[in-house]
PDB file of C-alpha atoms in Angstrom:
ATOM      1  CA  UNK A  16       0.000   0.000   0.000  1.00 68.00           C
ATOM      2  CA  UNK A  17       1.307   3.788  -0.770  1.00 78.00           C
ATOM      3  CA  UNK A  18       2.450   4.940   2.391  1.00 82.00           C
ATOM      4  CA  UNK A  19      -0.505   7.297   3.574  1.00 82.00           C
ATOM      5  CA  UNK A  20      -0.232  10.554   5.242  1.00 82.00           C
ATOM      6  CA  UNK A  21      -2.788  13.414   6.198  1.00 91.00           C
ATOM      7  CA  UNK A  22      -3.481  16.709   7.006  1.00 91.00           C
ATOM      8  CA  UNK A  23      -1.996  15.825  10.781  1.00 89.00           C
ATOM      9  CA  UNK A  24       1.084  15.754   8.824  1.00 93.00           C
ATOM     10  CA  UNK A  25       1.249  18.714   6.681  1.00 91.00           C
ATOM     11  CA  UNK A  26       4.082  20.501   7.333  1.00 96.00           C
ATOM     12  CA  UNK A  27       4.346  24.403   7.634  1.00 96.00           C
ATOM     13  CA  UNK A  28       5.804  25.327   4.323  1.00 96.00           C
ATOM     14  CA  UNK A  29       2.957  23.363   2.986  1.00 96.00           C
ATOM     15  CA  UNK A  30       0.218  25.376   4.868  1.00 97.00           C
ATOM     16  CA  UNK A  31       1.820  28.383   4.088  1.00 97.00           C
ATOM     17  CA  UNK A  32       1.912  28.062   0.726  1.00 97.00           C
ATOM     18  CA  UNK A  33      -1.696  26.722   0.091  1.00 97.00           C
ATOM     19  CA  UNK A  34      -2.339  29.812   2.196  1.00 98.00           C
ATOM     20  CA  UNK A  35      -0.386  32.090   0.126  1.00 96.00           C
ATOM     21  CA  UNK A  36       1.334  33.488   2.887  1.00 97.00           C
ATOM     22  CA  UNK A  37       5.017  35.073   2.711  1.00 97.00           C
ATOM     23  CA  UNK A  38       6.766  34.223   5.868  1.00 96.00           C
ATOM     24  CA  UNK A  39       6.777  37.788   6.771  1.00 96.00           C
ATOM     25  CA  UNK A  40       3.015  37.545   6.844  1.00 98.00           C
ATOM     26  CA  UNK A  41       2.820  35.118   9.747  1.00 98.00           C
ATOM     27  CA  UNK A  42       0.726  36.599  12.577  1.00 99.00           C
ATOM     28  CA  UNK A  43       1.543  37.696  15.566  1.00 99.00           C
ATOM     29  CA  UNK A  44      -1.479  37.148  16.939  1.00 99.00           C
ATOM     30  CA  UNK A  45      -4.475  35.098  15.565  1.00 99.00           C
ATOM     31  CA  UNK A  46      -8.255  35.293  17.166  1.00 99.00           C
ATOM     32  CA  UNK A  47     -11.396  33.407  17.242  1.00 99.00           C
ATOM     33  CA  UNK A  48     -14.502  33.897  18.182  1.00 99.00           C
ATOM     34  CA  UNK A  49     -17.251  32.034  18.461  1.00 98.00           C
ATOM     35  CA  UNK A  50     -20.636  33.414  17.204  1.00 97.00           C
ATOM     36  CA  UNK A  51     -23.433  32.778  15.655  1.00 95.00           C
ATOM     37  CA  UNK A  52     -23.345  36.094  13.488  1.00 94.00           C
ATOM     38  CA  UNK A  53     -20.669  35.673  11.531  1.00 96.00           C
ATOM     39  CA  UNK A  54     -20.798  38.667   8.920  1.00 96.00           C
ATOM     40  CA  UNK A  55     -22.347  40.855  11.929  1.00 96.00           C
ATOM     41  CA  UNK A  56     -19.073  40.248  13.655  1.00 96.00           C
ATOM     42  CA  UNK A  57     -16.660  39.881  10.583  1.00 98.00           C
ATOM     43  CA  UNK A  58     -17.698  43.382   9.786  1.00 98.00           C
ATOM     44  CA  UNK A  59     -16.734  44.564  13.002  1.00 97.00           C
ATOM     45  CA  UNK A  60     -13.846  42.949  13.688  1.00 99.00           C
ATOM     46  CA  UNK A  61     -12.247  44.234  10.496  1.00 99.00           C
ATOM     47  CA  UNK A  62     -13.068  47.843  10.719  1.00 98.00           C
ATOM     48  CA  UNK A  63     -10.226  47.839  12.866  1.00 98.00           C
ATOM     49  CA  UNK A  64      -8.184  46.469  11.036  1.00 99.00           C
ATOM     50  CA  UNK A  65      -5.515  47.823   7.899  1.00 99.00           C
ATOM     51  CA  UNK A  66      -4.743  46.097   4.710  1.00 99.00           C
ATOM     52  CA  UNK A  67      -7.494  43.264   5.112  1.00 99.00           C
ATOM     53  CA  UNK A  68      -8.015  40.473   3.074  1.00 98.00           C
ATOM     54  CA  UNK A  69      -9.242  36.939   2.812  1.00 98.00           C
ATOM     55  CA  UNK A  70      -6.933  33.680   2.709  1.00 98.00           C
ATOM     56  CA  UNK A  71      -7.683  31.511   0.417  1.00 98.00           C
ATOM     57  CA  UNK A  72      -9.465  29.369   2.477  1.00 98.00           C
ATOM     58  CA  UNK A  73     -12.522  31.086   3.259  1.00 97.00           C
ATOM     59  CA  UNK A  74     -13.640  33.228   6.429  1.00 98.00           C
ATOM     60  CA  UNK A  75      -9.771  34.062   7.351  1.00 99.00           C
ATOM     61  CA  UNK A  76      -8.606  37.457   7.635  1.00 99.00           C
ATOM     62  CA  UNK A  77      -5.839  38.827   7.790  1.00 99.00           C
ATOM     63  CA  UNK A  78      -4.454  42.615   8.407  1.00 99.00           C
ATOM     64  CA  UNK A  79      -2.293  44.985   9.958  1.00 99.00           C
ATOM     65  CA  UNK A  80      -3.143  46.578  13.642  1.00 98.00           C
ATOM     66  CA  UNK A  81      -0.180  49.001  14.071  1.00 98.00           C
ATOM     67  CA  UNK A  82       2.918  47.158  13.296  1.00 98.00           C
ATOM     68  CA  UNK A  83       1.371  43.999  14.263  1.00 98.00           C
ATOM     69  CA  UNK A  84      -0.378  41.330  12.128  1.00 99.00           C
ATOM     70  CA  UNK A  85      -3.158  39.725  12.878  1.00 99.00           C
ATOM     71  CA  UNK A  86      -5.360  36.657  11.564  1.00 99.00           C
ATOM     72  CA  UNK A  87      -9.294  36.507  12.479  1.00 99.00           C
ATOM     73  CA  UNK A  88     -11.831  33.927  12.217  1.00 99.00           C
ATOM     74  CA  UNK A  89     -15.477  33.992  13.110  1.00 99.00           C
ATOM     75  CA  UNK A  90     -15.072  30.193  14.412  1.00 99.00           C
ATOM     76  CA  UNK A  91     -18.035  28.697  15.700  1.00 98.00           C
ATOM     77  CA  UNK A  92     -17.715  25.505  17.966  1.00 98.00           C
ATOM     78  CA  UNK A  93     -14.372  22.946  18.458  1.00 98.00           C
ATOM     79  CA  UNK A  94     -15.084  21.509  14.984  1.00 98.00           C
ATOM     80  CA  UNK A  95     -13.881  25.283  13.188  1.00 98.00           C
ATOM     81  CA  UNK A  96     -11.896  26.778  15.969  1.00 99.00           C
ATOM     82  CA  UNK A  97      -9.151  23.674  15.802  1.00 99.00           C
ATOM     83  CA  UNK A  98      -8.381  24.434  12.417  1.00 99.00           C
ATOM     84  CA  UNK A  99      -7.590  28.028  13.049  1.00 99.00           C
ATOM     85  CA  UNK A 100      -5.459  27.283  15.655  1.00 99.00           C
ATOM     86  CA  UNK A 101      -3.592  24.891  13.962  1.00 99.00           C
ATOM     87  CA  UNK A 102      -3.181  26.751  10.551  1.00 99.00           C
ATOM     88  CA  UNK A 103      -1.343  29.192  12.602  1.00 99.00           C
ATOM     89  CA  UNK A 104       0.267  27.354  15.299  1.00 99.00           C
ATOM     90  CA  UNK A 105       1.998  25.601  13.106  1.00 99.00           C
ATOM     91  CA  UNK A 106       3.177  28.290  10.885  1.00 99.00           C
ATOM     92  CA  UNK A 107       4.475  30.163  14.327  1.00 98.00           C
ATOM     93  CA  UNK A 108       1.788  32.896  15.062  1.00 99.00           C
ATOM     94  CA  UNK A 109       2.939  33.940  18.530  1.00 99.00           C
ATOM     95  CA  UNK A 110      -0.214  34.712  20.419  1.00 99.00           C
ATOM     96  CA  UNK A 111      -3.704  32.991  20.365  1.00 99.00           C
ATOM     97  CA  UNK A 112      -6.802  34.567  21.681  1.00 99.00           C
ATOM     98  CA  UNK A 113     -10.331  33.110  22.165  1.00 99.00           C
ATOM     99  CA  UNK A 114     -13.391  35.799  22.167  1.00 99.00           C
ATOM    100  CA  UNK A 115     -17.055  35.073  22.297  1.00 98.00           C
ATOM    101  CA  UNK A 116     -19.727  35.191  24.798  1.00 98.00           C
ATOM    102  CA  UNK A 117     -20.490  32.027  27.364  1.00 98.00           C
ATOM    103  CA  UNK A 118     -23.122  30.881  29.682  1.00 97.00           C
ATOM    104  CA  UNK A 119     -22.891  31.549  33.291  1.00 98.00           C
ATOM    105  CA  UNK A 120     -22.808  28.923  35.731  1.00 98.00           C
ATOM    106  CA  UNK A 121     -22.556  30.999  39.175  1.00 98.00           C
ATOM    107  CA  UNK A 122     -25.054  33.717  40.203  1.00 96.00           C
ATOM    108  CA  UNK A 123     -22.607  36.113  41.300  1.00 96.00           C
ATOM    109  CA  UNK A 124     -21.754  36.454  37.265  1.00 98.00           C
ATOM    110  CA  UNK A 125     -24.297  38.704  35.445  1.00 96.00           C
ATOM    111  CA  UNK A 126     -24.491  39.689  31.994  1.00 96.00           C
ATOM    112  CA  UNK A 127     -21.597  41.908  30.316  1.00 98.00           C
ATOM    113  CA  UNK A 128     -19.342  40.244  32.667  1.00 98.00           C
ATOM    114  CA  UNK A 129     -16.209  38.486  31.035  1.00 99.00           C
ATOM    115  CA  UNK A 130     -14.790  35.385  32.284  1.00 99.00           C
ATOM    116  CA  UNK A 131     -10.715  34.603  31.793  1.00 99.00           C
ATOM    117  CA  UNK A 132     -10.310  30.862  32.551  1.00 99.00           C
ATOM    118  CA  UNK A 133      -7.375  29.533  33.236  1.00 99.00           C
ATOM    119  CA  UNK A 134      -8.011  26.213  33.300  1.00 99.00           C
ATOM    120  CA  UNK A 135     -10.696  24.732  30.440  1.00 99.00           C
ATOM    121  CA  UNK A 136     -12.346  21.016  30.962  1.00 99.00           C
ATOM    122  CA  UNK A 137     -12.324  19.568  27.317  1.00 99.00           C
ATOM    123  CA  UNK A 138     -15.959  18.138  27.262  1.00 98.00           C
ATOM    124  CA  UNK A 139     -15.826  18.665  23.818  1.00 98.00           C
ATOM    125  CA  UNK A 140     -14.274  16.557  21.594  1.00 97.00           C
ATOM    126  CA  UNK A 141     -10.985  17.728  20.013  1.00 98.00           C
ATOM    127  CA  UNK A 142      -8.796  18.982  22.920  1.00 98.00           C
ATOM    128  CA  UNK A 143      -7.728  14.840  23.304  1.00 98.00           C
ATOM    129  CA  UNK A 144      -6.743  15.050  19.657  1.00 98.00           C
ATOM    130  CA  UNK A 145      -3.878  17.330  20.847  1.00 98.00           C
ATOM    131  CA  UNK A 146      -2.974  15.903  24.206  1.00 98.00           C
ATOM    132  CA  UNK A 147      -5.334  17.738  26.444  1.00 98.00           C
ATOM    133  CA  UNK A 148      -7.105  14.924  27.924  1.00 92.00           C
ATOM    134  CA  UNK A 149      -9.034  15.951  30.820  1.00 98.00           C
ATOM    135  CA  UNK A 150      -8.322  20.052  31.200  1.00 99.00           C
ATOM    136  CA  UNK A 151      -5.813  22.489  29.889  1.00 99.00           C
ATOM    137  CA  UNK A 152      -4.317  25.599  30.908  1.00 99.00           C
ATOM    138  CA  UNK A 153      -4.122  29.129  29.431  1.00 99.00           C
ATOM    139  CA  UNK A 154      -1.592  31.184  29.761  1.00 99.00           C
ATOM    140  CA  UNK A 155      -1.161  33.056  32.985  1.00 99.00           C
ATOM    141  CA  UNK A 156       0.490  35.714  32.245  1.00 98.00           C
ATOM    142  CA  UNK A 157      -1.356  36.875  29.376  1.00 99.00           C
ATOM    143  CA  UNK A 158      -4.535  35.889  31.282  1.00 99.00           C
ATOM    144  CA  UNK A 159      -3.123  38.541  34.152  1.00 99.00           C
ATOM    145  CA  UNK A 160      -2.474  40.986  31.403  1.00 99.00           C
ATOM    146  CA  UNK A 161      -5.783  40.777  29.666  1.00 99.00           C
ATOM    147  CA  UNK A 162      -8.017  41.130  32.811  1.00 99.00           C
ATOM    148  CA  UNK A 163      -5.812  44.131  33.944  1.00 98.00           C
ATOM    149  CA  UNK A 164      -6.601  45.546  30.821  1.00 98.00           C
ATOM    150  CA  UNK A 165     -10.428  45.101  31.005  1.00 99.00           C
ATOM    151  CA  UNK A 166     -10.593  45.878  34.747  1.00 98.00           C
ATOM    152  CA  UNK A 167      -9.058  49.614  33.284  1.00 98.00           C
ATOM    153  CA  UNK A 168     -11.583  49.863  30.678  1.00 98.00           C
ATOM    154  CA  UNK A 169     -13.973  49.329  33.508  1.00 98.00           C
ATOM    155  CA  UNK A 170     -15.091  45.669  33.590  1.00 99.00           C
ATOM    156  CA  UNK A 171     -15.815  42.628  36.053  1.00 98.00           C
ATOM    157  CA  UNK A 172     -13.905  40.276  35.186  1.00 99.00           C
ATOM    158  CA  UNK A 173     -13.068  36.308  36.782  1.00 99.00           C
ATOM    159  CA  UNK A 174     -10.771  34.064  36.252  1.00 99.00           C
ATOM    160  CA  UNK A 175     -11.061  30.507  37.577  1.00 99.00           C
ATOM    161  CA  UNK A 176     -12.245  26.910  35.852  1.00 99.00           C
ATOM    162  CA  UNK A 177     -14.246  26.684  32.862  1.00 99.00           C
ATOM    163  CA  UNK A 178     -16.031  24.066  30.762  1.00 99.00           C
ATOM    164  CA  UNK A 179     -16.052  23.712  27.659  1.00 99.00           C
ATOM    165  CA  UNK A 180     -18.696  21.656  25.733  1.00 98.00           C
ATOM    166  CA  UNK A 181     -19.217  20.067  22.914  1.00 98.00           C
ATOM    167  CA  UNK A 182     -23.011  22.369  21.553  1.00 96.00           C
ATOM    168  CA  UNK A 183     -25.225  24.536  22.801  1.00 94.00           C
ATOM    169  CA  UNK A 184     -28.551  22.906  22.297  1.00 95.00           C
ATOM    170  CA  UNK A 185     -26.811  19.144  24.500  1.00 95.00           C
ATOM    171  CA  UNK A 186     -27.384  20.820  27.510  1.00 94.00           C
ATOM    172  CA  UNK A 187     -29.705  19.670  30.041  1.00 96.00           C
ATOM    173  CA  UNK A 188     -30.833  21.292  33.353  1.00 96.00           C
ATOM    174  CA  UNK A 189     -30.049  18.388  35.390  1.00 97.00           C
ATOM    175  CA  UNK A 190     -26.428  18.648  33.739  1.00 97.00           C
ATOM    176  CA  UNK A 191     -25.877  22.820  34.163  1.00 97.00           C
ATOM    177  CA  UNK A 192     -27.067  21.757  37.976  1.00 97.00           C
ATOM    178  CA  UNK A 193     -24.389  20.106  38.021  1.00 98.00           C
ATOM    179  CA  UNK A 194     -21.543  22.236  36.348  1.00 98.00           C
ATOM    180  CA  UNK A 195     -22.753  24.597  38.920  1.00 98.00           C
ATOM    181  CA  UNK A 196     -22.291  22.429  41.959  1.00 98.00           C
ATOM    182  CA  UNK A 197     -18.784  21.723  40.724  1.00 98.00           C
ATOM    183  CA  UNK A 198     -18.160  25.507  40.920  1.00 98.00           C
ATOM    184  CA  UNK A 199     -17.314  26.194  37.254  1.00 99.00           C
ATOM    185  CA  UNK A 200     -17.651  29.728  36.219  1.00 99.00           C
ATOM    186  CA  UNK A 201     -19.340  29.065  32.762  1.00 99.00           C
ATOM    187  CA  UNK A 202     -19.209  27.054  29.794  1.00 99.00           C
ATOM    188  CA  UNK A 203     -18.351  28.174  25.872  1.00 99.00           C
ATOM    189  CA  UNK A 204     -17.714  25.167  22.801  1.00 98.00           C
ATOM    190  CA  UNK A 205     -14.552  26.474  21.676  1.00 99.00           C
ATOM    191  CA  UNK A 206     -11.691  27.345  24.935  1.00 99.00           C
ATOM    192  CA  UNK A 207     -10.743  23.952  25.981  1.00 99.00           C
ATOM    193  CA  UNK A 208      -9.789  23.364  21.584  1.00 99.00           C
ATOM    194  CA  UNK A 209      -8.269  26.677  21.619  1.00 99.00           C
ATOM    195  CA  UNK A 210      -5.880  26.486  25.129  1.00 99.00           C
ATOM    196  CA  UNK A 211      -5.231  22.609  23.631  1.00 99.00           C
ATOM    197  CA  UNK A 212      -4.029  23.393  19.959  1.00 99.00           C
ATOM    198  CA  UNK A 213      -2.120  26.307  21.387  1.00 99.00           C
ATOM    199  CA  UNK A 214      -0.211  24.239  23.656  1.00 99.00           C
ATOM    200  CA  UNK A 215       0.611  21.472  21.621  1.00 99.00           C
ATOM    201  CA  UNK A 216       2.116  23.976  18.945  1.00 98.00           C
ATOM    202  CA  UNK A 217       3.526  25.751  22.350  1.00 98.00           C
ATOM    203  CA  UNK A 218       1.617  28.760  21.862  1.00 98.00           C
ATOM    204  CA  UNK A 219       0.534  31.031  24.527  1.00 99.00           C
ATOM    205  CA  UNK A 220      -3.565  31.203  24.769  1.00 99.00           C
ATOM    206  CA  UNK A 221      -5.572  33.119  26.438  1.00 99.00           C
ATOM    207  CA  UNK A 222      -9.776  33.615  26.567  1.00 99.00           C
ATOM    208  CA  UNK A 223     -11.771  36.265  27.430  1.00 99.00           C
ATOM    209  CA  UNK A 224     -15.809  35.136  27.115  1.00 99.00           C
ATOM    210  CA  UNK A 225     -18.760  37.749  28.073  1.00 99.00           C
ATOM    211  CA  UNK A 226     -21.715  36.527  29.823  1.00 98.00           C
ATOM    212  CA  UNK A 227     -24.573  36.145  28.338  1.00 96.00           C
ATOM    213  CA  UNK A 228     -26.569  33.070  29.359  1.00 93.00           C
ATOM    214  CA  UNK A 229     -27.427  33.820  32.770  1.00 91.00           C
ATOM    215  CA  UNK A 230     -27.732  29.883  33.395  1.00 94.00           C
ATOM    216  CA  UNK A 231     -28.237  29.667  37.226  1.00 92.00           C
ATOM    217  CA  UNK A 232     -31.791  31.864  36.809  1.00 90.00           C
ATOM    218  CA  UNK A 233     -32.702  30.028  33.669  1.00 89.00           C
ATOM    219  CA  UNK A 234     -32.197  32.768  31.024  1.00 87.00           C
ATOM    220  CA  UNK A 235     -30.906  31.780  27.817  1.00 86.00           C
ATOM    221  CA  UNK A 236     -29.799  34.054  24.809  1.00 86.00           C
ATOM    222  CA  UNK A 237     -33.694  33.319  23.826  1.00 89.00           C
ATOM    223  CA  UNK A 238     -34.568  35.724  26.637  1.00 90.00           C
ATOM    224  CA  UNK A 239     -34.570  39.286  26.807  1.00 91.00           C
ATOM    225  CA  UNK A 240     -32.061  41.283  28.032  1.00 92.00           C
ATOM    226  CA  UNK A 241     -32.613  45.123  29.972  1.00 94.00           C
ATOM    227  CA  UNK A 242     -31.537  47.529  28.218  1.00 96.00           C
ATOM    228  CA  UNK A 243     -28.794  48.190  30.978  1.00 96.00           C
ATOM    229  CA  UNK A 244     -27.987  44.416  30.707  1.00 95.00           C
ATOM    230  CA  UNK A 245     -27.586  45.081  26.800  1.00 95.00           C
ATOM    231  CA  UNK A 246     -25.733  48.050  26.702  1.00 97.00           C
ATOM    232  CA  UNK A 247     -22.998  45.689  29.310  1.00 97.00           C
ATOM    233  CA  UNK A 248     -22.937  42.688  26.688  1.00 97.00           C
ATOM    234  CA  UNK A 249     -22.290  45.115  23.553  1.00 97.00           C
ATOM    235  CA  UNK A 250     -19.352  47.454  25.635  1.00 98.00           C
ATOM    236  CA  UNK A 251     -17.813  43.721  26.678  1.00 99.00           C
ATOM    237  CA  UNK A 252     -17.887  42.349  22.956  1.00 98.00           C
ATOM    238  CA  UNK A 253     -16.222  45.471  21.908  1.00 98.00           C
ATOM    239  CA  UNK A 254     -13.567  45.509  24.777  1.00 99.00           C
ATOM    240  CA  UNK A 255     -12.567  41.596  24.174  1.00 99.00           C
ATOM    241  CA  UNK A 256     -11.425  42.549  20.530  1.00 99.00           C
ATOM    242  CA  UNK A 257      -9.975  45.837  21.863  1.00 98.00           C
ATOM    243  CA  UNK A 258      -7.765  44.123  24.534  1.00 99.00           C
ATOM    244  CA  UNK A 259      -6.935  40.913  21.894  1.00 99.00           C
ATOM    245  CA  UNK A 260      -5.496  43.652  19.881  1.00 98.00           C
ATOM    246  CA  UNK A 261      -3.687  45.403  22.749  1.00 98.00           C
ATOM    247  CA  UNK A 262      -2.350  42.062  23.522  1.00 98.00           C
ATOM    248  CA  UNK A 263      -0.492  42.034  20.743  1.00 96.00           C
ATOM    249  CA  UNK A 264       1.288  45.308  21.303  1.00 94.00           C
ATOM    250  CA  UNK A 265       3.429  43.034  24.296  1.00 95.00           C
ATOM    251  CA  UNK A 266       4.299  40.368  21.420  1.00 95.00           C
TER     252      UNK A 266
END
């Protein structure tokens, strides 16, 4: 039989070029975020950005912020964020950085809030892949660094233990009873795959997730929020990207 090899394998010339990226072009910093509106927060995301353009696999950006590159990706779930993570981890980005929003499991967290874990439970199915097999670590220091910056900008931020799981809708109340007993802070689908890819390429990772689910009073993202509640969420998804791009000025 031909000897077989696969994507696992690919080394990073070979990503780089079916990226068409010059080795100058490697990011310093690459982010995800995990959404549901996509172009909503594409469109964002890249308005702060210089010299943007799309990779030639689709939904990757990449552009200038000062003298700093940076990739994004609207990743959504394990399934997209490990491929991210690994495009760039491999070719030798130096920072990664998780964004999204995240589902409270403690009643002292309210929305607008942003959680920092620094240690991720991998409940969802990829973090193994990459050697994480129960939980994984961010990275401290730029965990300390991005909650100082948030606390400045006016904040509340945590840091503590964190699950992540595999989707949204496999959640029962008998399980988030649970979680919450166990004294996690709150649960995303995409931190555990992020801290774990990041590590195994021996990248530094850090998260920073806003509260929106406010699980522990039953109030999912179908509920309405007050407008006080509202006007927290949208200041804390503006200040995660803010702060991921600050990050990058310590690279």
């Amino acid at each position: 039989m031909t000897h077989l090899t696969a994507l696992m394998e690919m080394t990073a010339a070979e990503w780089r070029q079916a990226l068409e990226l010059t080795e100058a072009e490697i990011p310093d910093v690459v982010i995800v975020e995990g959404s549901w509106w996509r172009e909503q927060r594409t469109q964002w995301r890249l308005s702060a950005l210089a010299d943007v353009r799309e990779l030639k696999f689709p939904d990757i950006f990449w552009g200038r912020w000062r003298d700093k590159t940076v990739v994004y990706c609207c990743a959504y779930g394990a399934a997209r964020t490990v491929e991210i993570i690994h495009l760039f981890g491999i070719l030798g980005a130096k920072l990664a950085v998780q964004i999204g929003t995240c589902g409270g499991l403690q009643p002292h967290l309210n929305p607008g809030d942003i959680v920092l874990p620094r240690v991720a439970l991998c409940r969802e199915g990829v973090a193994h892949i990459y050697g994480a097999i129960d939980s994984v670590a961010g990275a401290d220091e730029w965990i300390d660094r991005a909650a100082q910056q948030l606390a400045a900008r006016g904040h509340q931020t945590v840091t503590g233990t964190h699950l992540t799981w595999a989707t949204l809708f496999g959640q029962t109340g008998k399980m988030i009873e649970t979680w919450h007993r166990a004294g996690y802070l709150a649960v995303d689908m995409e931190t555990a795959t992020t801290f774990a890819v990041a590590d195994y390429f021996g990248l530094p990772a850090v998260s920073m997730l806003v509260v929106w689910d406010d699980l522990t009073r039953n109030r999912s993202f179908l509920d309405p929020l007050s407008d006080d509640e509202l006007a927290a969420l949208n200041r804390a998804n503006k200040s995660v990207f803010e702060v991921a791009l600050d990050l990058a000025a310590h690279l």
